[in-house]
Coordinates of C-alpha atoms in Angstrom, one line a residue:
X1 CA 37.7 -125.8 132.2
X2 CA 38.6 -124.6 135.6
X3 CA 37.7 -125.9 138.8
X4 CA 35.1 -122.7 139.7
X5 CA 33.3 -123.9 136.0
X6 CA 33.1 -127.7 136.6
X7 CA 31.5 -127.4 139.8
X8 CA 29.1 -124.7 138.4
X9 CA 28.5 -127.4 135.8
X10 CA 27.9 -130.2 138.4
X11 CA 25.7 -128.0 140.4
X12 CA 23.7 -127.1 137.2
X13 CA 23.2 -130.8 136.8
X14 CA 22.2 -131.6 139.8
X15 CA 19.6 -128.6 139.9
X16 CA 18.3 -130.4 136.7
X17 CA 17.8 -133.4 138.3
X18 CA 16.1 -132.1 141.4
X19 CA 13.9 -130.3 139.2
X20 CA 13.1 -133.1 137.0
X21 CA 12.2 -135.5 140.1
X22 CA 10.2 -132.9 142.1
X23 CA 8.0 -132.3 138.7
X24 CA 7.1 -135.9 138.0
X25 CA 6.2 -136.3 141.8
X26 CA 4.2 -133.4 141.4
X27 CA 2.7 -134.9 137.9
X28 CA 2.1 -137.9 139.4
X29 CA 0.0 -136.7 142.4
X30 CA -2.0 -134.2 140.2
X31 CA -2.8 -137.1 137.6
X32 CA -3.7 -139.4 140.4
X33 CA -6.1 -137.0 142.0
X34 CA -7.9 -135.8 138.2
X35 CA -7.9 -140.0 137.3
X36 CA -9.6 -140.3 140.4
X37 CA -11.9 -137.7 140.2
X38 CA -12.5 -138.6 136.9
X39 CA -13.7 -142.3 137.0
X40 CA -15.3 -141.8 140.7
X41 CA -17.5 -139.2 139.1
X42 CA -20.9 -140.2 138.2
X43 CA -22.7 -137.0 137.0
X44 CA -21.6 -133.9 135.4
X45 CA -21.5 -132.8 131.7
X46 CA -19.2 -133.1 129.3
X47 CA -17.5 -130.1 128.5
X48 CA -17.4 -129.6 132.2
X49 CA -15.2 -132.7 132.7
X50 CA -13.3 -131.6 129.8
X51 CA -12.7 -127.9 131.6
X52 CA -11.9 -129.7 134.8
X53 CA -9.2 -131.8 132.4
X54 CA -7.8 -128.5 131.0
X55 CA -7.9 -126.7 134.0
X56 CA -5.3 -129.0 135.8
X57 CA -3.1 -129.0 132.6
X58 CA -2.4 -125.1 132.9
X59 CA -1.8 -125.8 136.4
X60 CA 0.3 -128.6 135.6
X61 CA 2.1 -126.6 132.9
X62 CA 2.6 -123.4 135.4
X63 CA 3.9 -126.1 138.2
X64 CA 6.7 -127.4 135.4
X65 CA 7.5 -123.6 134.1
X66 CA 7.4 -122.7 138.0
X67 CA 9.7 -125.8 139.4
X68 CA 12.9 -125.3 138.4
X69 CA 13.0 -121.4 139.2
X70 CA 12.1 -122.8 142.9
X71 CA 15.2 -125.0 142.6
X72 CA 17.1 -122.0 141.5
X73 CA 16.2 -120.2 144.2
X74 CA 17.3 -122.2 146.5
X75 CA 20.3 -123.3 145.1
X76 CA 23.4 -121.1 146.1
X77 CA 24.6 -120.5 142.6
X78 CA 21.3 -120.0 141.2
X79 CA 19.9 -116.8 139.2
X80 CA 17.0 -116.0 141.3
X81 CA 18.7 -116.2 144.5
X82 CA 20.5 -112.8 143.5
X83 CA 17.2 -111.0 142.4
X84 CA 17.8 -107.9 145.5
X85 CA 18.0 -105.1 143.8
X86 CA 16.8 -102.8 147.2
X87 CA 19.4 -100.5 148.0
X88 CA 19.8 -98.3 151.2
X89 CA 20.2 -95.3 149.2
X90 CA 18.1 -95.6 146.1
X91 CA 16.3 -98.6 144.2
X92 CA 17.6 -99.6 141.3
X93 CA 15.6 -101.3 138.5
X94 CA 16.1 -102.3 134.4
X95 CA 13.8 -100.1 132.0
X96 CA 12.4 -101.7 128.9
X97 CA 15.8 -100.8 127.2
X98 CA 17.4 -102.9 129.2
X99 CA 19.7 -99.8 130.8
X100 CA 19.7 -99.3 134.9
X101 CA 17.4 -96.5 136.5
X102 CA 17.9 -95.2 139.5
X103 CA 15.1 -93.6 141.8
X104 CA 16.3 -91.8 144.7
X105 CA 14.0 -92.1 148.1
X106 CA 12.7 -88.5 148.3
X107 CA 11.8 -89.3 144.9
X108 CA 10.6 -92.3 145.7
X109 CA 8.7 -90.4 148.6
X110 CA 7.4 -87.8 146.2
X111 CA 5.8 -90.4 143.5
X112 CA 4.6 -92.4 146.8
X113 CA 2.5 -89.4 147.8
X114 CA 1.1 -88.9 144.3
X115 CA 0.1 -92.6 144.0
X116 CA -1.7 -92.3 147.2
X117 CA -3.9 -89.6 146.0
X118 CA -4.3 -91.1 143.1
X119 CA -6.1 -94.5 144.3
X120 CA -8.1 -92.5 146.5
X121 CA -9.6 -90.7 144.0
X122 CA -9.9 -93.5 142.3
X123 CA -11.6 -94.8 144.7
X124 CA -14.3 -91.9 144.5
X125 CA -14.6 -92.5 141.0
X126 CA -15.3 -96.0 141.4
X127 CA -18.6 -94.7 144.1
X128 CA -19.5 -93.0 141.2
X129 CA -19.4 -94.8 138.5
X130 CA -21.4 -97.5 140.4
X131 CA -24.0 -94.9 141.1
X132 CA -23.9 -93.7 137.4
X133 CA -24.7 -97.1 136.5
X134 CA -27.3 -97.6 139.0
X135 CA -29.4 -93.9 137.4
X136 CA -29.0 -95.7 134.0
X137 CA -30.6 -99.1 135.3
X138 CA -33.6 -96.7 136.5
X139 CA -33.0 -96.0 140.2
X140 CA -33.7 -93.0 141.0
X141 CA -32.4 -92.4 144.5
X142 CA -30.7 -89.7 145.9
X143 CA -26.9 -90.2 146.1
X144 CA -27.0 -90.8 150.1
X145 CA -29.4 -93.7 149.5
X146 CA -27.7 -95.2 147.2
X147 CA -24.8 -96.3 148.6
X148 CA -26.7 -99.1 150.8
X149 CA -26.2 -101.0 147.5
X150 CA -22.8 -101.3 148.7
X151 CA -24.6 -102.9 151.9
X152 CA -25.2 -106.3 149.4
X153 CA -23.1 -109.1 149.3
X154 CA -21.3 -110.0 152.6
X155 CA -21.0 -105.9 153.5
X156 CA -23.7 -106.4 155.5
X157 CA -22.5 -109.4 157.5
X158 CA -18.8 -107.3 158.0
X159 CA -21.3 -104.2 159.4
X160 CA -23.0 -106.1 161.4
X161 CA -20.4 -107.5 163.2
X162 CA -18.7 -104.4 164.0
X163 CA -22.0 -102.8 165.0
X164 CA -23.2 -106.0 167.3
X165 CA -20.0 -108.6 167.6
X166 CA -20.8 -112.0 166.5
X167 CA -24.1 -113.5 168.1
X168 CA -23.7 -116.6 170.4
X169 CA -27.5 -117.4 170.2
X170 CA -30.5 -116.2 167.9
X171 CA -31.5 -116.1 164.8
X172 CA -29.5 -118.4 162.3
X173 CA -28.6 -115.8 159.7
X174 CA -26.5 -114.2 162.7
X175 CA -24.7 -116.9 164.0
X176 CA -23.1 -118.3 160.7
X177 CA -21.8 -114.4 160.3
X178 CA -19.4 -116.2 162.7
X179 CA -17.3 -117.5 159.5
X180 CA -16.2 -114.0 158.8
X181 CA -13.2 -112.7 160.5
X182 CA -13.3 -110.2 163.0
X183 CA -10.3 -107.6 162.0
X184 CA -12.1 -105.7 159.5
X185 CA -14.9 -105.2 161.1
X186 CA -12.5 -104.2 164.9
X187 CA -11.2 -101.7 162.6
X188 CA -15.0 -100.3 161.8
X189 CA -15.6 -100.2 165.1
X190 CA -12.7 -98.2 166.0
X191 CA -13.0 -95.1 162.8
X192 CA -17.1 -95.2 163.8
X193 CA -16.6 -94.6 167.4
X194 CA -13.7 -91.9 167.0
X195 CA -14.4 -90.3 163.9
X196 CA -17.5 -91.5 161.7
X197 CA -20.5 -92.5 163.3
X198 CA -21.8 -94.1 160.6
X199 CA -21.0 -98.1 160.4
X200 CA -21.0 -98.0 156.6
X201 CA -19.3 -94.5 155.6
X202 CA -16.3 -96.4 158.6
X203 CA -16.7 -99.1 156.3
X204 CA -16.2 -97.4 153.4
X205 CA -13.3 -95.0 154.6
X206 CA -11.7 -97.5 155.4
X207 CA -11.4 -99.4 152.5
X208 CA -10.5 -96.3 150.3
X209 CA -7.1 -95.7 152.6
X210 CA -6.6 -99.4 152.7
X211 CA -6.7 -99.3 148.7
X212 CA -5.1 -96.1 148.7
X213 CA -2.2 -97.4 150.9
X214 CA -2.2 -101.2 148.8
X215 CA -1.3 -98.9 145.6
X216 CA 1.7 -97.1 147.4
X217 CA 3.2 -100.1 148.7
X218 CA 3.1 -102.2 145.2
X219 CA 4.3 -98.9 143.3
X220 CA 7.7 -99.4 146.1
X221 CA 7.6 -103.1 146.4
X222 CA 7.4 -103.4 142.4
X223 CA 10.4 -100.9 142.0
X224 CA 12.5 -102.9 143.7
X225 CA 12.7 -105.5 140.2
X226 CA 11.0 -103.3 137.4
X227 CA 11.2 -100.3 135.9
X228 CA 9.0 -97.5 136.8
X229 CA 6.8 -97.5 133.5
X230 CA 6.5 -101.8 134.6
X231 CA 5.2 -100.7 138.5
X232 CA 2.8 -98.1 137.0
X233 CA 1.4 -100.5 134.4
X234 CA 0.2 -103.4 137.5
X235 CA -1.3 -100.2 139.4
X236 CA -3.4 -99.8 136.1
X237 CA -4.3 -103.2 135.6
X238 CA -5.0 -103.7 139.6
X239 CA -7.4 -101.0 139.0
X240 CA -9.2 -102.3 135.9
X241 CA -9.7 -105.9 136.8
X242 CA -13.4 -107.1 136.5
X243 CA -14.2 -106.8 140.5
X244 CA -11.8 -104.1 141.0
X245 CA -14.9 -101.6 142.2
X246 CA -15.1 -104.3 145.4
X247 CA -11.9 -102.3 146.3
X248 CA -14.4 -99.5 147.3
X249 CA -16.6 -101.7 149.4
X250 CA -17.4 -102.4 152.8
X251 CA -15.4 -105.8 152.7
X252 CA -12.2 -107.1 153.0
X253 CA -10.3 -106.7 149.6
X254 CA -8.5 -103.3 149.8
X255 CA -7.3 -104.4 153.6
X256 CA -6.0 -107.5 152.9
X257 CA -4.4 -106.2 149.6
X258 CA -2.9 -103.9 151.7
X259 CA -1.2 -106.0 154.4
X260 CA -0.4 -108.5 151.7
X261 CA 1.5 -106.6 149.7
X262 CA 3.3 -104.7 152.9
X263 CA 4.1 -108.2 153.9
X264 CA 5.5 -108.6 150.7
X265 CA 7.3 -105.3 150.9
X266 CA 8.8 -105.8 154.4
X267 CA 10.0 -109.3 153.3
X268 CA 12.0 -108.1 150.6
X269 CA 14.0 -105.6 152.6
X270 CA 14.6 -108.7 154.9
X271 CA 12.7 -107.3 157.8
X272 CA 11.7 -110.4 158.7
X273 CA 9.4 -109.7 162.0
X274 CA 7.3 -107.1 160.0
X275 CA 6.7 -109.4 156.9
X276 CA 5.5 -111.9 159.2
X277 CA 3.7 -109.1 162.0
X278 CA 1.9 -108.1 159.2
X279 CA 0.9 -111.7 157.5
X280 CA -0.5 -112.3 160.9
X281 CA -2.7 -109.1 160.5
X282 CA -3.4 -110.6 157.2
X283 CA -4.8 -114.0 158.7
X284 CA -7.0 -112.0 161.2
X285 CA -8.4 -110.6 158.3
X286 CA -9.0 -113.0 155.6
X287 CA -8.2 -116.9 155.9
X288 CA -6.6 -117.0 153.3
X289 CA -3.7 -114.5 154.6
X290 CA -2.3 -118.1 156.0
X291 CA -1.1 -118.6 152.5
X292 CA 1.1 -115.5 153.2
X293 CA 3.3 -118.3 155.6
X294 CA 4.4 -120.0 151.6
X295 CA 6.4 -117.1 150.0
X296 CA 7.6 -116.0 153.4
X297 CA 9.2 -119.1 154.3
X298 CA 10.2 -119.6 150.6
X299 CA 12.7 -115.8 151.0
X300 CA 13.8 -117.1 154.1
X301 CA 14.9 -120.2 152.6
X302 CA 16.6 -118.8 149.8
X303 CA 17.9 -115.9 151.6
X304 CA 19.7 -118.3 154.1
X305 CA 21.0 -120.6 151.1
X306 CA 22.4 -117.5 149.3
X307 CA 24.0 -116.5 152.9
X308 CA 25.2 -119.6 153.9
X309 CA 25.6 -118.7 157.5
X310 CA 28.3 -121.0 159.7
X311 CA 29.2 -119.5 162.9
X312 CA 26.9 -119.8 166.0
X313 CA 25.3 -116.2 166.0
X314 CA 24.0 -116.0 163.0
X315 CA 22.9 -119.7 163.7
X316 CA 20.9 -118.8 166.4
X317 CA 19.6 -115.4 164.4
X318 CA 18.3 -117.8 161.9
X319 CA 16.6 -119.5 164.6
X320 CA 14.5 -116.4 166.1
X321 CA 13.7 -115.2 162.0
X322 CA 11.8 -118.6 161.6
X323 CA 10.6 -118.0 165.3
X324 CA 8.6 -114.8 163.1
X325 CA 6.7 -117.3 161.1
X326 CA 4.1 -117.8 164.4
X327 CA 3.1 -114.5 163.8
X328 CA 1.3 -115.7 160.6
X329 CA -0.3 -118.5 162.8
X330 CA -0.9 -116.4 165.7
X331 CA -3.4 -113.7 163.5
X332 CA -5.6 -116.7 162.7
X333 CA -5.3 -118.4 166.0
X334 CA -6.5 -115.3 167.3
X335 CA -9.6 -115.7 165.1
X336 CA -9.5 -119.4 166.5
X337 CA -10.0 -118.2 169.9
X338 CA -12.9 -115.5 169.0
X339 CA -14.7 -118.9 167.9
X340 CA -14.2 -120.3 170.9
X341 CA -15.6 -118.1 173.2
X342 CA -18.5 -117.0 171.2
X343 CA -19.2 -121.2 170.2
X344 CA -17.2 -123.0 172.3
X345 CA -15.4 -124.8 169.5
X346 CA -12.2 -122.7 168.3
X347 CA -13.4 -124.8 164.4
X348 CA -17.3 -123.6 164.2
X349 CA -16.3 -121.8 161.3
X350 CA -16.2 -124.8 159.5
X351 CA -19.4 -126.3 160.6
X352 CA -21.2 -122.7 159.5
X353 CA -19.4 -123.2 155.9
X354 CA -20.6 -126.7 155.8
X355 CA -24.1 -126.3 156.7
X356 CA -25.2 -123.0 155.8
X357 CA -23.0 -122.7 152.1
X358 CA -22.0 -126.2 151.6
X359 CA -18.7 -124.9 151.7
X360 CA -15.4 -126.8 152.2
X361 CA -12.2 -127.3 150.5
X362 CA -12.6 -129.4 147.5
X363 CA -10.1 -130.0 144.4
X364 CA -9.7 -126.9 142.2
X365 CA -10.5 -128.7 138.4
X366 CA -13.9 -130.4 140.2
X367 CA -14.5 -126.2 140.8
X368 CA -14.4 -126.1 136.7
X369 CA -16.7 -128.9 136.4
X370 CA -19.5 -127.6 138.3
X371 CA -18.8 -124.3 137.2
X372 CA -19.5 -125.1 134.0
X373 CA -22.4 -127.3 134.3
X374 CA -24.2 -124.6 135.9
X375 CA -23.5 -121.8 133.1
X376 CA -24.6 -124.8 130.4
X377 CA -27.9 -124.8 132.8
X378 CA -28.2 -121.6 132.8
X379 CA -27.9 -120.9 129.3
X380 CA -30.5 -124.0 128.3
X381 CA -33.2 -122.5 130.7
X382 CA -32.1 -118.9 129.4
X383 CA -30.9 -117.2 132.5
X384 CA -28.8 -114.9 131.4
X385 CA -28.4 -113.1 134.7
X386 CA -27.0 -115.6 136.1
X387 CA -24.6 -116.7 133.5
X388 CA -23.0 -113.4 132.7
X389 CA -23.3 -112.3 136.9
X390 CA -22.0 -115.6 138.4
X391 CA -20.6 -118.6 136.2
X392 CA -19.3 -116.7 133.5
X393 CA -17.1 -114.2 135.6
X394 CA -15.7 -117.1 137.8
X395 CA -14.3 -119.4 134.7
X396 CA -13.5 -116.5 133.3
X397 CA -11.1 -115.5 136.1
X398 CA -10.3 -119.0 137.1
X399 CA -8.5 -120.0 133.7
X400 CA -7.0 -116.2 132.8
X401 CA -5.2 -116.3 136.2
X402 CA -3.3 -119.5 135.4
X403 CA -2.9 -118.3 131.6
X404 CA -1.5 -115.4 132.6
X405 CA 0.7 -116.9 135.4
X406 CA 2.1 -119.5 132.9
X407 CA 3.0 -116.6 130.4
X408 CA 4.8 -114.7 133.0
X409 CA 6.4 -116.9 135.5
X410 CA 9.8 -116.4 134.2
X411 CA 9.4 -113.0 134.3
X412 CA 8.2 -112.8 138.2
X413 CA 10.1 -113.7 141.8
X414 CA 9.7 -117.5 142.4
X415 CA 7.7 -116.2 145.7
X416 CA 4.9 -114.7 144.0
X417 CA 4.4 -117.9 141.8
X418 CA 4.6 -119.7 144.8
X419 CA 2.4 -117.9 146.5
X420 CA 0.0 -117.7 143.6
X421 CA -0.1 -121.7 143.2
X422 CA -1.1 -122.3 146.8
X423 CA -3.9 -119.4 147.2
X424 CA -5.3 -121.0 143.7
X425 CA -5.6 -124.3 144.9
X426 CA -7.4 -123.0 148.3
X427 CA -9.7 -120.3 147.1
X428 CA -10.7 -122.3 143.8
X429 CA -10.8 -125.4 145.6
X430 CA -13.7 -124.1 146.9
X431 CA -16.7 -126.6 146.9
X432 CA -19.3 -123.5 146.5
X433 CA -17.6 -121.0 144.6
X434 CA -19.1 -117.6 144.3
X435 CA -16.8 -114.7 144.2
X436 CA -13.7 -115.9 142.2
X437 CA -13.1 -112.3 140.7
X438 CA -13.3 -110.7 144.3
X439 CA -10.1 -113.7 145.3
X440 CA -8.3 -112.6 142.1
X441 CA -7.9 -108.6 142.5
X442 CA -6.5 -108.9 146.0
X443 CA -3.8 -111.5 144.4
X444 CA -1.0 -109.6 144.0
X445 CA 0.9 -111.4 141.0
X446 CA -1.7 -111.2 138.5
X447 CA -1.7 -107.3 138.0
X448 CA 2.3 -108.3 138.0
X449 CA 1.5 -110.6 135.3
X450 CA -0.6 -108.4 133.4
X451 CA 2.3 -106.0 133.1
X452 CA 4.9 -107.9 132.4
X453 CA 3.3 -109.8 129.4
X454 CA 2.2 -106.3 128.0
X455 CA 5.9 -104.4 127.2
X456 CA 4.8 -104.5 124.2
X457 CA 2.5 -101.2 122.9
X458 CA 0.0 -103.3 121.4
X459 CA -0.4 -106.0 124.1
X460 CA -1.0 -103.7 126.6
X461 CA -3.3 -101.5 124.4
X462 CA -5.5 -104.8 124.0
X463 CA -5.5 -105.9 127.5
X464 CA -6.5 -102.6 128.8
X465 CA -9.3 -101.8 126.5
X466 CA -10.4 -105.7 127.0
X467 CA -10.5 -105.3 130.3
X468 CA -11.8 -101.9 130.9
X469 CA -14.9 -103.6 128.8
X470 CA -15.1 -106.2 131.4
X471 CA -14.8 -104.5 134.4
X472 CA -17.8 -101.8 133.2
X473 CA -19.9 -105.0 132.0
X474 CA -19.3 -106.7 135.5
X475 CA -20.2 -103.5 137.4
X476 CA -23.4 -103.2 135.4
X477 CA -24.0 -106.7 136.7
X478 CA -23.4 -105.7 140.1
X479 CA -25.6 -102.9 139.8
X480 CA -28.5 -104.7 138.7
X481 CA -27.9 -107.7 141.3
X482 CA -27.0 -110.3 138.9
X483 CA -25.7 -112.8 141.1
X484 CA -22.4 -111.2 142.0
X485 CA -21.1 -111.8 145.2

């Protein structure tokens, strides 16, 4: 054996190793917490401590599927630290039969243009099927009147914000709106003043270009590791997930899908101050866009290990592209300051969540517990509403997601697992949990997942029909106010 193939050897042990010691400290944290949790709690049914127990296995099994492609990634030898397959002059990608297909950019341009069109008629159709469903559930308004069902759920709080700012005294209702970020509703502002004049129809406008532009970008960013048929397949699942027809709301979903996937986009071409620019955007939206600072840092990280950078330049390059990284921080510290000068305290957010929802950040299987203890209450006093509307749709979305994850990790950048893992933990960690579908369609590697699970005709046959069914079923439920939020 050659010198070149015994240090690959060496380095392929010690990879192992790494992996092997960053898993069982992992493990042993994750046990510690569920044993805790476990014997410290006193109430609860059953089967819910039982979902809570297999809940933190599938996240346990993703975490051990998931580690050593993170060690790979950053290791300077490794596999996934060669996944770039953007090109200046085209974008290459693998086909199901395994041969290289190139797509050059006018074409990409052309099919870019097409898929815009696309989602914003999709978009349309989802308006109308929700008002076809509403004439079947026996209301009989006219179209125009119709849409202020899109006013339910936290539309209303996002409109009145724009309309009216955030409220530094009154009535309670319009202080806690304080807990919902301002860049949505800046952005209503702006396409009502200029264009609209109508806060909802604003609202509504700009969710279908946000959508519209959220399908272009993961059609591009997707091309840059599948094949054409692979990108078109997410698009279609994005668009049939149960809670897809929120992308058509007056809320934040198609915005921050947008940005996140941009940031996404941006980061792969390794423009690192627009990845990050737009993050920050993201965390003005949505809270959660902070997560966006985990698979950013993690393709800088392996970008520089691949690189391997020694002179002084490139030293001090590297320097100013993690400088980028306070961009991320900068969109929520913005968000920070709006608190403070409407409360005084840059953190009232959190006091709203506390006392108005009861919401803070808890531990993601304890989610499952209480979860499921409600949807066994609901179902022993026979509300059914509520069941199929609320609980159901939330277990249902928070064990698929890691089912799927753990079935395609292999198949997916070590980023998007990694971002995946730390949004799950945050948004399901959630001590009042209403709206776990509405977190999962704006998660960019699940529609991933779905498509790379289903190259086979019949998987993907099965998924889509399955989840066509759900999404109609969880639209009727929307329609008729069933609890979904």
């Amino acid at each position: 054996m050659n010198n070149a193939g015994l240090n690959n050897s060496k380095t392929s042990k010690t990879a192992d190793k790494v992996s092997i010691i960053i898993i069982w400290i992992c493990l042993t944290i994750l046990s510690g917490l569920v044993m805790n949790w476990f014997f410290s709690k006193s109430d609860g049914t059953i089967l819910g401590r039982f979902g809570a127990i297999v809940n933190a296995a599938l996240f346990a099994a993703l975490g051990i599927r998931f580690v050593p492609l993170w060690v790979d990634a950053w290791s300077k030898t490794g596999k996934s630290a060669d996944i770039d397959t953007f090109e200046e002059n085209g974008i290459n990608s693998h086909n199901e039969a395994g041969k290289n297909a190139t797509l050059s950019n006018a074409d990409l341009r052309s099919v870019s243009i097409r898929i815009f069109f696309i989602f914003l008629l999709i978009d349309l159709l989802i308006i109308l099927l929700i008002y076809i469903l509403q004439v079947m559930s026996g209301n009989r308004e006219p179209f125009k009147d119709a849409l202020n069902l899109w006013r339910a759920t936290d539309s209303a709080s996002y409109l009145t914000i724009a309309e009216s700012w955030y409220a530094k005294t009154g009535e309670w209702d319009r202080l806690v709106q304080l807990v919902f970020l301002p860049g949505y509703p800046i952005l209503i502002r702006i396409v009502n003043i200029f264009f609209v004049g109508n806060y909802l129809y604003s609202a509504m406008i700009i969710s279908a270009l946000a959508f519209a532009g959220a399908g272009t970008m993961m059609y591009r960013l997707l091309r840059l590791d599948y094949s054409h048929e692979e990108a078109v397949r997410a698009l279609k699942f994005l668009c049939i997930l149960p809670g897809a027809f929120f992308f058509a709301s007056p809320m934040t979903e198609s915005l921050y899908l947008f940005l996140s996937v941009s940031c996404f986009y941006c980061l792969r071409k390794k423009d690192w101050f627009s990845a990050c620019a737009l993050g920050g955007m993201a965390s003005f939206t949505r809270s959660l866009g902070l997560v966006l600072f985990v698979p950013v840092l993690f393709e800088m990280i392996s970008h520089d290990i691949k690189e391997n950078p020694l002179n002084t330049n490139v030293g001090i390059k590297r320097i100013m592209k993690y400088a980028n990284l306070l961009l991320i921080l900068f969109g929520f510290g913005c968000y920070l300051l709006v608190n403070y000068q409407v409360s005084g305290n840059p953190f009232q957010f959190l006091i709203y969540q506390k006392e108005h929802w009861h919401q803070s950040l808890g531990l993601f299987f304890n989610t499952v517990s209480y979860q499921t203890d409600y949807a066994v209450r609901c179902l022993a006093e026979k509300n059914y509403h509520n069941f199929i509307g609320l609980w159901l749709p939330n277990l249902f979305c928070i064990f698929t997601g890691l089912g799927l994850m753990l079935a395609a990790v292999k198949k997916m950048r070590p980023s998007y697992t990694a971002y995946y893992m730390v949004y799950y933990v945050i948004a399901m960690g959630a001590t009042w949990l209403l709206s776990a579908p509405r977190y999962h369609i704006a998660l960019l590697p699940l529609p991933v997942a779905l498509s790379v699970i289903s190259r086979k005709r019949w998987v993907e046959e099965a998924l889509t029909v399955a989840y066509t069914i759900l999404y109609v079923l969880y639209s009727y439920a929307f329609v008729n106010r069933w609890n979904v939020w």
